[in-house]
Short mmCIF file of C-alpha atoms and ligand atoms in Angstrom, two decimals:
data_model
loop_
_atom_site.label_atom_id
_atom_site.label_comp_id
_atom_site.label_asym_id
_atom_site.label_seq_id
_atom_site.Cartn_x
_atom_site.Cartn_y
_atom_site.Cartn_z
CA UNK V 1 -43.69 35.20 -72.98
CA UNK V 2 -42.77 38.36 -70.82
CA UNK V 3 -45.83 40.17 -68.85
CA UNK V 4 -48.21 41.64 -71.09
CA UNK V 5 -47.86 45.39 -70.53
CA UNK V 6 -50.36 46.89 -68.96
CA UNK V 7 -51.94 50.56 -69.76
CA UNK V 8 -51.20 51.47 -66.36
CA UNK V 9 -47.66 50.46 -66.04
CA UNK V 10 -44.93 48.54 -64.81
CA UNK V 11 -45.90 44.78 -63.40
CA UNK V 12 -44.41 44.72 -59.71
CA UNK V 13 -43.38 41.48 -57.63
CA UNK V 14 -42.59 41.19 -54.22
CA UNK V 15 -39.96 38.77 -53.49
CA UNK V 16 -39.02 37.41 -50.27
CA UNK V 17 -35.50 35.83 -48.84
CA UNK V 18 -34.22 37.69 -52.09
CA UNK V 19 -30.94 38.37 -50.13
CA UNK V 20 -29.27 35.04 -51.67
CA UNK V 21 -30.04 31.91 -53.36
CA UNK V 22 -33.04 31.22 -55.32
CA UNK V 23 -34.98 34.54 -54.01
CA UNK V 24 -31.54 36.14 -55.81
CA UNK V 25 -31.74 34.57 -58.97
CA UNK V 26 -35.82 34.91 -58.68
CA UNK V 27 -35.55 38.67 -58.64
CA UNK V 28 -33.02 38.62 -61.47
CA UNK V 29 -35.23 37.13 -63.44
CA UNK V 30 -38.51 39.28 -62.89
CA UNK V 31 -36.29 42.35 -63.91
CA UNK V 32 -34.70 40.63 -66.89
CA UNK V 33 -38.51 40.33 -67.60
CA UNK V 34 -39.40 43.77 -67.26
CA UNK V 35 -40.83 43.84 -63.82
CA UNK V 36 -40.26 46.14 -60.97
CA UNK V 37 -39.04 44.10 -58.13
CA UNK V 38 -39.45 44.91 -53.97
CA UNK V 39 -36.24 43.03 -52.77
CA UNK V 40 -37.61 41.83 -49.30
CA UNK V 41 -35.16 39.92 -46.72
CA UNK V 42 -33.33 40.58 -43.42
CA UNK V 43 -29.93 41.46 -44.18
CA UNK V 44 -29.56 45.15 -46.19
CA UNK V 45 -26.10 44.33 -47.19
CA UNK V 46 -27.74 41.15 -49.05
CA UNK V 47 -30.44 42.43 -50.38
CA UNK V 48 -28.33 45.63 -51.62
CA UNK V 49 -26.21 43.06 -53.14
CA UNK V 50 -29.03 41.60 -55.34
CA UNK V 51 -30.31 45.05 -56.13
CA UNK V 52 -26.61 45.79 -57.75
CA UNK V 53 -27.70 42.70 -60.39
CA UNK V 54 -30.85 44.54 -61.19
CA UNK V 55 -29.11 47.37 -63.19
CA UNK V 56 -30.99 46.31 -66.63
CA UNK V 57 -34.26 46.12 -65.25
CA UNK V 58 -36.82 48.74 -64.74
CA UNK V 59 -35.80 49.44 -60.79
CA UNK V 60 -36.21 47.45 -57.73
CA UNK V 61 -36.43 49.06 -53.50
CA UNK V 62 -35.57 46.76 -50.92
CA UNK V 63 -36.94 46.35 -47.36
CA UNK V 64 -35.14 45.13 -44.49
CA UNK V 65 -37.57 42.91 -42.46
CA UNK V 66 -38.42 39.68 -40.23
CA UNK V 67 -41.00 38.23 -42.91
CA UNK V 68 -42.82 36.79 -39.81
CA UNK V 69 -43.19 39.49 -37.64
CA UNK V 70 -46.69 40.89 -37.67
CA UNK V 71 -47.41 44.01 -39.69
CA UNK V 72 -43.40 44.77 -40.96
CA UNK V 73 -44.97 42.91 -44.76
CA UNK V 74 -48.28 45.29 -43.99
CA UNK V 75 -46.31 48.60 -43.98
CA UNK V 76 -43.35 47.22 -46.76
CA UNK V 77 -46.32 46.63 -49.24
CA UNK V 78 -48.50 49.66 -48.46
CA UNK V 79 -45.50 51.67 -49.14
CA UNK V 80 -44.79 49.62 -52.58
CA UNK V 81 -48.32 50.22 -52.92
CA UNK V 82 -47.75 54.35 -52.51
CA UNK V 83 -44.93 54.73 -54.63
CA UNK V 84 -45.97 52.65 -57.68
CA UNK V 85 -49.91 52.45 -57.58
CA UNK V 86 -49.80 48.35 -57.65
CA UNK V 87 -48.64 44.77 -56.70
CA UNK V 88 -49.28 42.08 -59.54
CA UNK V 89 -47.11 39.35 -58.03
CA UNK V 90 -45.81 37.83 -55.09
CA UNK V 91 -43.03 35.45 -54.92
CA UNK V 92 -43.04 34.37 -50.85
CA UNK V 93 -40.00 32.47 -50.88
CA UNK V 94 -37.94 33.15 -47.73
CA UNK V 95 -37.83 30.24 -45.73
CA UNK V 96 -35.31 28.39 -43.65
CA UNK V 97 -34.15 24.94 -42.03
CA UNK V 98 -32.47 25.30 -39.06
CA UNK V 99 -32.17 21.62 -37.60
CA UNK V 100 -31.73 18.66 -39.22
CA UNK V 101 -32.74 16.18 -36.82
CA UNK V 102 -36.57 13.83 -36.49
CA UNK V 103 -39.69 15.34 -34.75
CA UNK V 104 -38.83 13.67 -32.02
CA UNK V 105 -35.15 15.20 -32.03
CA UNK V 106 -36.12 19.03 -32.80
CA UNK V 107 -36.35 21.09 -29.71
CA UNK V 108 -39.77 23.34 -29.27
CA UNK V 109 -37.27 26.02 -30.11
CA UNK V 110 -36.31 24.94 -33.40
CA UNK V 111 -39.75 23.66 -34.10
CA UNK V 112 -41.51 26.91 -33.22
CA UNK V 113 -38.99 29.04 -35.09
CA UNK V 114 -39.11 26.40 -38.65
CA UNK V 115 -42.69 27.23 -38.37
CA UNK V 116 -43.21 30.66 -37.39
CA UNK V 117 -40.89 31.81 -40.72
CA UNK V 118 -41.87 28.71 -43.02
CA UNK V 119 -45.49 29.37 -42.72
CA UNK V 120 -46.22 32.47 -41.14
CA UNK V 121 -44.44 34.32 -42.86
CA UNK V 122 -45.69 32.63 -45.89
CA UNK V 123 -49.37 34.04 -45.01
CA UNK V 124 -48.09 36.79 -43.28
CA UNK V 125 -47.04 38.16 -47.19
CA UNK V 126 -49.91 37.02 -49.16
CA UNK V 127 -52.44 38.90 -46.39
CA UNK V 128 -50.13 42.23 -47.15
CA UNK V 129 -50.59 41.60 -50.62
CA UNK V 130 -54.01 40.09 -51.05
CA UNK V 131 -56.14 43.45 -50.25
CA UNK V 132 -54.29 45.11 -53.15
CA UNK V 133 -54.38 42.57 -55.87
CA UNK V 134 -58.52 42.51 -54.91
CA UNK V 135 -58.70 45.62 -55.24
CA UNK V 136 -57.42 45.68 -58.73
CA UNK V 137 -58.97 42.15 -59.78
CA UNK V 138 -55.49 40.82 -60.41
CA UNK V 139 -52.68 39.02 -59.08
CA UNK V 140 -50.29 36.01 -58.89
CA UNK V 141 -48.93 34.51 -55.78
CA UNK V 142 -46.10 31.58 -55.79
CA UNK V 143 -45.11 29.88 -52.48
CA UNK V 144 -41.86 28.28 -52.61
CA UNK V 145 -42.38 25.12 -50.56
CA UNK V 146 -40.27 21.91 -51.39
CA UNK V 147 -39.93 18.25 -52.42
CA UNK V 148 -39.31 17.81 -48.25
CA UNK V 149 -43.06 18.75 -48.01
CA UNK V 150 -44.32 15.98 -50.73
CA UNK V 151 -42.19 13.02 -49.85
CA UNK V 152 -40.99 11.52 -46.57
CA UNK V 153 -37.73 12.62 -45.84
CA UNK V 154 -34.71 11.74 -43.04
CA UNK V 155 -34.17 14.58 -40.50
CA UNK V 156 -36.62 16.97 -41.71
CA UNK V 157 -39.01 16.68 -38.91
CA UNK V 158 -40.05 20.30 -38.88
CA UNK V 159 -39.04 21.71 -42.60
CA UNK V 160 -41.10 19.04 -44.17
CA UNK V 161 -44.21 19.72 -41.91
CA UNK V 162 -44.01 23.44 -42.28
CA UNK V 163 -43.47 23.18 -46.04
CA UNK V 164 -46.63 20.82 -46.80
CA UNK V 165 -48.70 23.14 -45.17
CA UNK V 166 -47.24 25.47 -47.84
CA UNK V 167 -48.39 23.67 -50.13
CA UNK V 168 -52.16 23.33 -48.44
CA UNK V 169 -52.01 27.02 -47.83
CA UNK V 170 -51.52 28.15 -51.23
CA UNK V 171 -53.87 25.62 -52.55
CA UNK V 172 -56.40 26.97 -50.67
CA UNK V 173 -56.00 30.85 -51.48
CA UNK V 174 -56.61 29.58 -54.86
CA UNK V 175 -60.08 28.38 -53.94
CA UNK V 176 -60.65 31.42 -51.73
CA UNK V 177 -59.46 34.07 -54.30
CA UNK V 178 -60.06 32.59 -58.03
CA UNK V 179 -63.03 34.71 -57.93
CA UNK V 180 -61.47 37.84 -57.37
CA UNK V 181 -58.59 37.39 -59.95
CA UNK V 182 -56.10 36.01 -58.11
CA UNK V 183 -54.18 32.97 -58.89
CA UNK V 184 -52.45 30.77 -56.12
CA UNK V 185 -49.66 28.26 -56.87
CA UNK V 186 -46.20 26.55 -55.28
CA UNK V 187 -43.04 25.17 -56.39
CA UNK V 188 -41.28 22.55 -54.45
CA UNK V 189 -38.21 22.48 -55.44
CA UNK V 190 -35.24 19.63 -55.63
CA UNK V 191 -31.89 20.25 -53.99
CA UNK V 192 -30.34 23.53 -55.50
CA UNK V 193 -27.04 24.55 -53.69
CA UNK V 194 -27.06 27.30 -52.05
CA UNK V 195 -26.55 28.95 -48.03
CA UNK V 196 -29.75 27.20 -46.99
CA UNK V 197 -27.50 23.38 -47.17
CA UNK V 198 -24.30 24.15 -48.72
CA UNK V 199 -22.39 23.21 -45.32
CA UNK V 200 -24.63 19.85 -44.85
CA UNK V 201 -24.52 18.64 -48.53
CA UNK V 202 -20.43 19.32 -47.85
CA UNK V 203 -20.64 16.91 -44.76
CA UNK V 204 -22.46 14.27 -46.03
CA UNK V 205 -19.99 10.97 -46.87
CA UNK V 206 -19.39 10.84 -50.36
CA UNK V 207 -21.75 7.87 -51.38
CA UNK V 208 -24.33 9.39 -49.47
CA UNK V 209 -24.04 12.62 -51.52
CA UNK V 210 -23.99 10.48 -55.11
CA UNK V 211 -27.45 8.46 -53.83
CA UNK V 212 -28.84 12.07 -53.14
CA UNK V 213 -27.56 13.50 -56.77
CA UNK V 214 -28.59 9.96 -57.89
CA UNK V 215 -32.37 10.55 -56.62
CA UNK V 216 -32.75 13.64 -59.22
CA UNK V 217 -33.02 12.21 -62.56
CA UNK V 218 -31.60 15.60 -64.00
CA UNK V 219 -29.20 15.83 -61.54
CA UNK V 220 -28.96 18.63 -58.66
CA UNK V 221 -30.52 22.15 -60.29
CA UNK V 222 -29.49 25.86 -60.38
CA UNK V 223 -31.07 28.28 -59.01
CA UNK V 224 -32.47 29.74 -62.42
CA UNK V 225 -33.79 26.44 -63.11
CA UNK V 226 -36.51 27.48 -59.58
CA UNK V 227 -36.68 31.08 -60.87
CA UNK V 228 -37.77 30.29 -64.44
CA UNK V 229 -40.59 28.37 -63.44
CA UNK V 230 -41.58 31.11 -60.36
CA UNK V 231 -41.42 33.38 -63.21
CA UNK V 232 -43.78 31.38 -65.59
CA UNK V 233 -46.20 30.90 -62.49
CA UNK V 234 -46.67 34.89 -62.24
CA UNK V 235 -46.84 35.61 -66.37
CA UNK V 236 -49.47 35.50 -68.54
CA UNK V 237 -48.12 32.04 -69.79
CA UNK V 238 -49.89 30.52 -67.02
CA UNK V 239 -53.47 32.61 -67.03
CA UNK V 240 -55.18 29.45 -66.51
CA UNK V 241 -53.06 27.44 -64.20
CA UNK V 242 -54.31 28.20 -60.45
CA UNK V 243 -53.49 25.57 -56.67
CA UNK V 244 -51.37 23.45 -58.09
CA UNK V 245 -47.97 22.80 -56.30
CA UNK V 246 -45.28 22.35 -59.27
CA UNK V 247 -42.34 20.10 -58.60
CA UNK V 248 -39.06 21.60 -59.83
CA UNK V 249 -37.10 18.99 -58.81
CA UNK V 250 -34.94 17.38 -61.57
CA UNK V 251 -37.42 14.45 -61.46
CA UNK V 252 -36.84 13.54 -57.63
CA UNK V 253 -40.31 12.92 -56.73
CA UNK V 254 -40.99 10.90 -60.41
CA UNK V 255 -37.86 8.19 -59.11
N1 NAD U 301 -31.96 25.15 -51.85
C1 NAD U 301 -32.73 24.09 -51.90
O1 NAD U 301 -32.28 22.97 -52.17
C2 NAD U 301 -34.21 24.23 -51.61
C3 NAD U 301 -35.03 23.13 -51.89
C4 NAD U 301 -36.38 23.22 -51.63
C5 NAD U 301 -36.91 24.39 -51.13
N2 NAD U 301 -36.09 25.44 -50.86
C6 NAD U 301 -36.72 26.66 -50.33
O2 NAD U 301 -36.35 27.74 -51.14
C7 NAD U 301 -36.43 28.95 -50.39
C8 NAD U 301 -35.16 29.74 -50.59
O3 NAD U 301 -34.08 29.04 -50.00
P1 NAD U 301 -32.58 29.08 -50.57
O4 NAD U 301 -32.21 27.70 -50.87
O5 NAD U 301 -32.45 30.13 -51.58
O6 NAD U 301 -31.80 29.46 -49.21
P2 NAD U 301 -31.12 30.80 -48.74
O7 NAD U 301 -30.76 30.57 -47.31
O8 NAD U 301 -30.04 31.21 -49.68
O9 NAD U 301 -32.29 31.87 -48.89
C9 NAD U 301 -33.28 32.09 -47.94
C10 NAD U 301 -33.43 33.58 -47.77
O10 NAD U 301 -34.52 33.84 -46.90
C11 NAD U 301 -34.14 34.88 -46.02
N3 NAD U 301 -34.90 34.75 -44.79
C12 NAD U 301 -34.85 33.74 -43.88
N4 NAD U 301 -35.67 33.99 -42.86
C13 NAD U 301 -36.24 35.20 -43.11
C14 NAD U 301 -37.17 36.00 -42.41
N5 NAD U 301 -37.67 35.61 -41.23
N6 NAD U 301 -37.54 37.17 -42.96
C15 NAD U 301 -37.04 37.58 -44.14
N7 NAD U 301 -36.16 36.85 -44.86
C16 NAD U 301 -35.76 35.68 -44.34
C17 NAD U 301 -32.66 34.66 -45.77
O11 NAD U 301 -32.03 35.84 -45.32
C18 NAD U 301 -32.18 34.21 -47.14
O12 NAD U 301 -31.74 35.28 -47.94
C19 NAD U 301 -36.68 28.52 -48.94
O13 NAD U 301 -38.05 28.66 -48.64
C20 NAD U 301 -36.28 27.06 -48.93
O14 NAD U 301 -36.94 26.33 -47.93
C21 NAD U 301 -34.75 25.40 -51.10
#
């Protein structure tokens, strides 16, 4: 089921890291759906990219901005806010891993970093968007956190941290915000190819890349296998479904 229509327009999603990968094929899907997408990420070349897939939809902008850095989400969504009167969804996917290596093997560097964009920026976007879904008594926010956040996991030793504090996160804006309207969910996905571990899952030996395959019952996913179910989270298909963390994972976390 697409988005009910409203009387007063348009619904509008945010989406975050929609530059590439599953933020890319997230946004696709919104406007395939009929929603007006803000195309938020830090390259404009990328996200103008994505906006070029867009053409059937009902229009998208794009902002060019460090999701993490305080007040840049602030002033993107007030603007959104201007121009077409409401936010009904946030998708706050960006998120990156940029060491593979234990706890004990990340430098502060690394750690601080994995964190500051993982999680800050996660709550960095829902507190721009949160005032303005109150306001109206409405609004769906989906975390993309990941299977590295629900299940121990080799050489993730910040990612998995910063990602099951996602999944806390979210959970709790749920209790928080029910009241008001809002609903609060994640997604953890499986492996999905894309710039985020293309270049690792090509380095791994090849029986070590068949156990990982091997581990997801389905096999490794797409990117509009994530999407989809982002998408379901923000419709009207899900009204009633509010802090849970769904895995979309090809059954990894079932084996
Ligand atoms: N691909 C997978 O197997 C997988 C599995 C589980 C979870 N995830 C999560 O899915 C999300 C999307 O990852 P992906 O696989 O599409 O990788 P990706 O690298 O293609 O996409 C991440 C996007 O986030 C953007 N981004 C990174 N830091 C940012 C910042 N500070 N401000 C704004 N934008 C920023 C990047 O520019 C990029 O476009 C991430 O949160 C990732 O942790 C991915």
């Amino acid at each position: 089921m697409e988005p009910a229509s409203r009387p007063d327009g348009t619904p509008v999603v945010v989406v975050t890291g929609a530059g590439s990968g599953l933020g890319r094929a997230t946004a696709e899907r919104f406007a395939r759906g009929g929603w007006y997408c803000l195309l938020v990420g830090r390259t404009p070349s990328k996200l103008e990219a994505t906006a070029a897939l867009l053409d059937g939809g009902p229009g998208c902008s794009i902002a060019a901005l460090d999701v993490a850095d305080p007040g840049a989400m602030d002033e993107a969504v007030r603007r959104l806010v201007c121009e077409r009167g409401r936010v009904d969804a946030l998708v706050a996917n960006a998120g990156i891993n940029p060491v593979r290596a234990s706890a004990l093997e990340t430098s502060d560097e690394a750690w601080r970093e994995t964190l500051r964009v993982n999680l800050d920026g996660v709550h960095r976007s829902c507190k721009a968007v949160l005032p303005h879904m109150i306001e109206r008594r409405h609004g769906a926010i989906v975390a993309v956190a990941s299977i590295a956040g629900r299940t121990g996991m080799a050489a993730r030793g910040a990612y998995g941290p910063s990602k099951a504090a996602v999944v806390q996160y979210v959970r709790n804006l749920a209790v928080d915000h029910g009241h008001q309207g809002i609903r609060a969910n994640s997604v953890s996905p499986g492996f999905v190819v894309t710039d985020l571990n293309r270049a690792w899952l090509e380095s791994l030996p090849e029986d070590a890349l068949e156990r990982l395959v091997g581990r997801h019952l389905l096999g490794l996913g797409a990117p509009e296998n994530v999407a989809d179910a982002v998408h379901f989270l923000c419709s009207d298909e899900s009204s009633w479904i509010t802090g849970v963390d769904l895995p979309v994972d090809g059954g990894y976390l079932a084996h």
